[in-house]
CSV table of C-alpha atoms and ligand atoms in Angstrom, one decimal:
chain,number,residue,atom,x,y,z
A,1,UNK,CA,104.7,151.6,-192.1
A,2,UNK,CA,103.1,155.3,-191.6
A,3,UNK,CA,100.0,155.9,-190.3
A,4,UNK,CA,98.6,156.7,-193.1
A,5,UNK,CA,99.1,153.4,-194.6
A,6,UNK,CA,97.8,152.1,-191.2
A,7,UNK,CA,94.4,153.6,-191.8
A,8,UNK,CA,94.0,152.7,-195.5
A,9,UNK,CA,94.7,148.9,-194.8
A,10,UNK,CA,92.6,149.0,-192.2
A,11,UNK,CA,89.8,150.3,-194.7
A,12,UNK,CA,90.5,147.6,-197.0
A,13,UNK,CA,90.4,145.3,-194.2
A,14,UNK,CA,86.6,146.6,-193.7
A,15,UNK,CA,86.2,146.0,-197.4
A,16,UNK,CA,87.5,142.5,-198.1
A,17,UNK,CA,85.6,141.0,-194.5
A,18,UNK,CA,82.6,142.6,-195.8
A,19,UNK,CA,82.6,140.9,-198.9
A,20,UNK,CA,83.3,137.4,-197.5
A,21,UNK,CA,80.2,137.9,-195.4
A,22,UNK,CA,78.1,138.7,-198.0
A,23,UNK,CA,79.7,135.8,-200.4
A,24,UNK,CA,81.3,133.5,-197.8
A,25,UNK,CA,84.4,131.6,-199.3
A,26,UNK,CA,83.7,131.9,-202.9
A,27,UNK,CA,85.8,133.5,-205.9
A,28,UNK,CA,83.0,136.5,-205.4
A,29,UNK,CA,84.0,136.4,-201.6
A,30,UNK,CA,86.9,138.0,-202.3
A,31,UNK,CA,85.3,140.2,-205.3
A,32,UNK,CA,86.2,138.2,-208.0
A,33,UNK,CA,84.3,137.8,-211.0
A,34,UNK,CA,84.6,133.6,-210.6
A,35,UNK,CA,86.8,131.0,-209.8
A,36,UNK,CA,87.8,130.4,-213.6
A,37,UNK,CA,89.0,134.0,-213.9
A,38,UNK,CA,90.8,133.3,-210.1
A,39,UNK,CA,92.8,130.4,-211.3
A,40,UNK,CA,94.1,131.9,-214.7
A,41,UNK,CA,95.5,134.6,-211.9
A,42,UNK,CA,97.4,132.2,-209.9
A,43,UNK,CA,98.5,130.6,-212.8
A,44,UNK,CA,100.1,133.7,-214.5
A,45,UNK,CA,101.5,134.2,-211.1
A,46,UNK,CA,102.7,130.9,-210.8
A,47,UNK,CA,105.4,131.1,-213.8
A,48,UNK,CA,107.0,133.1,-211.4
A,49,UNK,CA,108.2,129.8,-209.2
A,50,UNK,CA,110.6,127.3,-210.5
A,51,UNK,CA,108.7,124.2,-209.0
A,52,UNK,CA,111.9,121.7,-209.1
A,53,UNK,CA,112.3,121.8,-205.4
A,54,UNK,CA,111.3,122.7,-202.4
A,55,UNK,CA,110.8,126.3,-202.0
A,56,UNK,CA,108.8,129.0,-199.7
A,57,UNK,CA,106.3,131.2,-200.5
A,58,UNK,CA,104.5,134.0,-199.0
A,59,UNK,CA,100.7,135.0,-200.6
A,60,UNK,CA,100.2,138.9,-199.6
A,61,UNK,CA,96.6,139.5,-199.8
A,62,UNK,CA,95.9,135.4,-199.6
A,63,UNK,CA,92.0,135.6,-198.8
A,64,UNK,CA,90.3,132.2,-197.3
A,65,UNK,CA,93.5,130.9,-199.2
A,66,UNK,CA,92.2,129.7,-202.5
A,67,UNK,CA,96.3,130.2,-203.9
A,68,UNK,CA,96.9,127.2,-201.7
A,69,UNK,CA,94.3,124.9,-202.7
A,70,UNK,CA,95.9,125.5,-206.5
A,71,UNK,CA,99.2,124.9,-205.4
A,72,UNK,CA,98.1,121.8,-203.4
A,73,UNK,CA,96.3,120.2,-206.7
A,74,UNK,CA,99.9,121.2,-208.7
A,75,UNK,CA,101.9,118.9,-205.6
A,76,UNK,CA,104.4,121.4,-205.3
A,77,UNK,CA,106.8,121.1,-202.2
A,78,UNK,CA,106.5,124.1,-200.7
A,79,UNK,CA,106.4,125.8,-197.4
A,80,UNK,CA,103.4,128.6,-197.5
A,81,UNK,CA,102.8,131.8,-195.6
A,82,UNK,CA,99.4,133.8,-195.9
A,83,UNK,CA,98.4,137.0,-194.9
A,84,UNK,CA,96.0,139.1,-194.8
A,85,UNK,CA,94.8,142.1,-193.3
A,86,UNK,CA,91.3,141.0,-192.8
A,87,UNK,CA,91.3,138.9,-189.8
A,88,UNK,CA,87.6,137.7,-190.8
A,89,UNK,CA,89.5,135.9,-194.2
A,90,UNK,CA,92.5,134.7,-191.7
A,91,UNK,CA,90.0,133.4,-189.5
A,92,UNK,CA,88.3,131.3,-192.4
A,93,UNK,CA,91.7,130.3,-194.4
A,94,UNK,CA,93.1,128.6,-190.8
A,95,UNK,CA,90.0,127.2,-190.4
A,96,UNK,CA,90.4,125.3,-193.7
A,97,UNK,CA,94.0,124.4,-193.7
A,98,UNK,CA,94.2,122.9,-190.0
A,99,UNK,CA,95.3,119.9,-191.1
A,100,UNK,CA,98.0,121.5,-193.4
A,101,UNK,CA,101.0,121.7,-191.4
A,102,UNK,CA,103.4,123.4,-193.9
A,103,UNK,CA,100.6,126.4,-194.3
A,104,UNK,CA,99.9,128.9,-191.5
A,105,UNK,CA,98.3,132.8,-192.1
A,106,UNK,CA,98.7,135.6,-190.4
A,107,UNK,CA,97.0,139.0,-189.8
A,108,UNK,CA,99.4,141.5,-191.7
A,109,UNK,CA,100.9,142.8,-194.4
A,110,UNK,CA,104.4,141.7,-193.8
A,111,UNK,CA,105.9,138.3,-193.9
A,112,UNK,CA,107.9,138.0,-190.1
A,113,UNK,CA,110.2,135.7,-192.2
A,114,UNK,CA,112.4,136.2,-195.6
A,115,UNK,CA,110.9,133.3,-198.2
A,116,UNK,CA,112.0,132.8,-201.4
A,117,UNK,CA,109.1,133.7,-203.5
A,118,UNK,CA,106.4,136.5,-202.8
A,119,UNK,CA,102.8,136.9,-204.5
A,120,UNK,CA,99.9,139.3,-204.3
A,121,UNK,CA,96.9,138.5,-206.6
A,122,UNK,CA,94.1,141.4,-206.5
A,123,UNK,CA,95.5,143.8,-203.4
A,124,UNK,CA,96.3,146.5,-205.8
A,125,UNK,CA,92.8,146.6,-207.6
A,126,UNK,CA,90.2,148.6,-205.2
A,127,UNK,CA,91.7,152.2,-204.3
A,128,UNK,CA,87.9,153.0,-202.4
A,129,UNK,CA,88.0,156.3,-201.9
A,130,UNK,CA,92.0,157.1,-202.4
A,131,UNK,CA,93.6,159.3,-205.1
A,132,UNK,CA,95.7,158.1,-207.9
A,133,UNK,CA,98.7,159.1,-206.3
A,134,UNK,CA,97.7,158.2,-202.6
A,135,UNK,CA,97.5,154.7,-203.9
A,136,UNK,CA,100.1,154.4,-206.3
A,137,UNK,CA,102.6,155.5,-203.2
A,138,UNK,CA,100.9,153.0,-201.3
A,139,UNK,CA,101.5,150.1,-204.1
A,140,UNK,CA,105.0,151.2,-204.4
A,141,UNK,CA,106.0,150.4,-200.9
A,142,UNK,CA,104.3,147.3,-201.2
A,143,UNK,CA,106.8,146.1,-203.8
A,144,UNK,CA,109.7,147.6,-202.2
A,145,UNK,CA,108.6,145.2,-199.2
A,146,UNK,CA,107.8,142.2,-201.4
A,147,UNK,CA,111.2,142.9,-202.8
A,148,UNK,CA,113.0,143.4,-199.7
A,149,UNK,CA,111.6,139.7,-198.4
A,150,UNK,CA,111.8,137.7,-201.3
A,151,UNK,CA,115.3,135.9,-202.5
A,152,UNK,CA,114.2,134.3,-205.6
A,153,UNK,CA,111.6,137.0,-206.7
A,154,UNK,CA,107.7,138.3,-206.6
A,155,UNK,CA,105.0,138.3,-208.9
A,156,UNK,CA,101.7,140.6,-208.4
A,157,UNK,CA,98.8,141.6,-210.8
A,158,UNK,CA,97.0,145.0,-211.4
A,159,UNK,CA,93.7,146.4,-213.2
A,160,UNK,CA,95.7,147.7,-216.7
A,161,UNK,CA,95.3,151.2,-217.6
A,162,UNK,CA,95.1,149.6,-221.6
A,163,UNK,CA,91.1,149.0,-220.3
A,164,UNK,CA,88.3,149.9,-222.2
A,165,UNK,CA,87.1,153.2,-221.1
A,166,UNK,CA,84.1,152.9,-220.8
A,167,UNK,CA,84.6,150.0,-218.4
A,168,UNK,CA,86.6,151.8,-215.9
A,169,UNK,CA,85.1,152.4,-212.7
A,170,UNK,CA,86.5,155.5,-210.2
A,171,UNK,CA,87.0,153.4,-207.0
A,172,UNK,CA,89.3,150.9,-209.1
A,173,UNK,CA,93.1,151.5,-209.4
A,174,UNK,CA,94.0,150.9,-213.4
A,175,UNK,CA,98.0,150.8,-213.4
A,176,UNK,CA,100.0,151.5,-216.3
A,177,UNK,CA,102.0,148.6,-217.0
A,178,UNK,CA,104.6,150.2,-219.2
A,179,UNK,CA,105.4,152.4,-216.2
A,180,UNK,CA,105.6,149.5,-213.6
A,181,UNK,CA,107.7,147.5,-216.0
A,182,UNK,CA,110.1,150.6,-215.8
A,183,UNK,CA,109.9,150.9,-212.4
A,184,UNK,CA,110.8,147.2,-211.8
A,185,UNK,CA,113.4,147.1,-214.0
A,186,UNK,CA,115.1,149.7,-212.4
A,187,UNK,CA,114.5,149.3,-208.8
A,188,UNK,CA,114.4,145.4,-208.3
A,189,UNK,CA,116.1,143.2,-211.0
A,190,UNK,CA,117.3,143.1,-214.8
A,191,UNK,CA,115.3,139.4,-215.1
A,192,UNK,CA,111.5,141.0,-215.1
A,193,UNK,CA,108.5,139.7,-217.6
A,194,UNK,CA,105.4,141.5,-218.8
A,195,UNK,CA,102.2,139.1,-219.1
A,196,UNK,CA,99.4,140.8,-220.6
A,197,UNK,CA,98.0,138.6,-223.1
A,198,UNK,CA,95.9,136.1,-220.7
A,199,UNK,CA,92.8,137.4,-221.6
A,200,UNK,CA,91.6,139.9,-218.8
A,201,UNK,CA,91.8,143.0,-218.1
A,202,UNK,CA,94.8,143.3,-216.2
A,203,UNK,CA,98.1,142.4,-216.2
A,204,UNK,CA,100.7,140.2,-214.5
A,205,UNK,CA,104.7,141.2,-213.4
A,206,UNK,CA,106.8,138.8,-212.4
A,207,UNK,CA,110.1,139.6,-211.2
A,208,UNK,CA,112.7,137.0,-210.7
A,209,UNK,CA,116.4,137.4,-209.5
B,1,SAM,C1,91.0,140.6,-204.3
B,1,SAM,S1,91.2,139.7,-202.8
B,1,SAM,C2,92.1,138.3,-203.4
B,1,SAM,C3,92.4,137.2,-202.4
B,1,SAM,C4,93.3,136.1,-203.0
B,1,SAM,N1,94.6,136.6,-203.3
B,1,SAM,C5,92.6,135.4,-204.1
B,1,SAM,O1,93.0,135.7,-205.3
B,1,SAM,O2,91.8,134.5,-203.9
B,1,SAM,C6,92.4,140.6,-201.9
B,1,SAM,C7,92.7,140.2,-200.5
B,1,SAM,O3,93.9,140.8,-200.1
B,1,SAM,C8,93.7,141.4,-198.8
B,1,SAM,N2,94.7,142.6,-198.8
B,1,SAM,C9,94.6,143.7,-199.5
B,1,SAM,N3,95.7,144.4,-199.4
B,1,SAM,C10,96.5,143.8,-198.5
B,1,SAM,C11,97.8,144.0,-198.0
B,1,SAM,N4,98.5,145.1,-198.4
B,1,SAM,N5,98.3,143.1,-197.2
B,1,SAM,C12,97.6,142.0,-196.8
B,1,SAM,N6,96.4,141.7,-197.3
B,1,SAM,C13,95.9,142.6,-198.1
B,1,SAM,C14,92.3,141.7,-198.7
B,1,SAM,O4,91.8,141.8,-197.3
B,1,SAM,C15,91.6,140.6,-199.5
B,1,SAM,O5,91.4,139.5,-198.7
């Protein structure tokens, strides 16, 4: 990882513990509109897993780990790796799954472990005060890493650049899907779906092997 990229997650780091002070461990906490809007998230990302058997996972971006207590409800067998580069959200997602012992999280931005699944829900959304192409460079080598640790695939979501103009706000990071679909495609597997019909303004890519 550069330096560069250093400083900027260390912004977002700033960001994301500020929020959960000012909303504690609540959909807003980690700037979500509510919980409703969260879980339609994890469930677009969750077509990504075939749930059959046991399998591991690794949430980039995990928060006080809301993805788990989803997944926990569903009774999925799975093994569960969260990080995050807030140590303020790590903190409070240990503090609630003590008792879990197939969870642990981790202050980062890399799993220290290959896992067969990878998902980021809502790290790609809030640029602050980066350029388009700062940040797109920055979500690039993001997915090259989620792609590089993952066996059976990844799955993230992004603010769509199909938004109503009007809406759009300058320190959020509206991607173009069409372009990301290419870029998938090309770089990480033949097997990639487009979800962009759940209602929000964003969209979901799931890539699978
Ligand atoms: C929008 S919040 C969503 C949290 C969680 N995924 C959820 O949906 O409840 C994004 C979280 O990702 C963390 N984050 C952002 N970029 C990250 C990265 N590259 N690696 C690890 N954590 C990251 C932030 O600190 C924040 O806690």
């Amino acid at each position: 990882m550069t330096d560069g990229t250093n400083e900027l997650l260390n912004e977002v780091a700033v960001y994301y513990s500020n929020r959960l002070a000012q909303h504690g461990q609540t959909a807003a906490g980690v700037d979500w509109r509510d919980a409703d809007s969260q879980i339609l998230r994890f469930d677009q990302l969750l077509t990504l897993i075939a749930a059959n058997g046991p399998y591991t996972l690794c949430d980039v971006g995990c928060g006080y780990g809301a993805l788990l207590d989803h997944i926990s409800k569903l009774k999925h067998s799975v093994r569960y790796v969260g990080l995050d580069v807030s140590s303020a959200m790590v903190d409070a997602a240990r503090q609630r799954f003590v008792h879990n012992p197939n969870a642990r999280f981790e202050i980062s931005s890399r799993p220290d472990t290959i896992v067969d699944y990878s998902v980021a829900s809502g790290i790609f959304n809030v640029k602050l005060g980066r350029s388009e192409q700062e940040w797109e460079e920055y979500l690039l080598e993001t997915l090259d890493m989620m792609n590089e640790v993952s066996t059976r695939g990844f799955a993230f979501n992004c603010l769509t650049s199909y938004s109503d103009t009007h809406k759009m706000r300058p320190d959020l990071f509206y991607a173009d899907p069409l372009h990301l679909f290419q870029i998938c495609k090309s770089r990480y597997s033949r097997h990639v779906a487009l979800l962009h019909d759940y209602g929000l303004y964003e969209f979901t890519m799931i890539v699978r092997r």
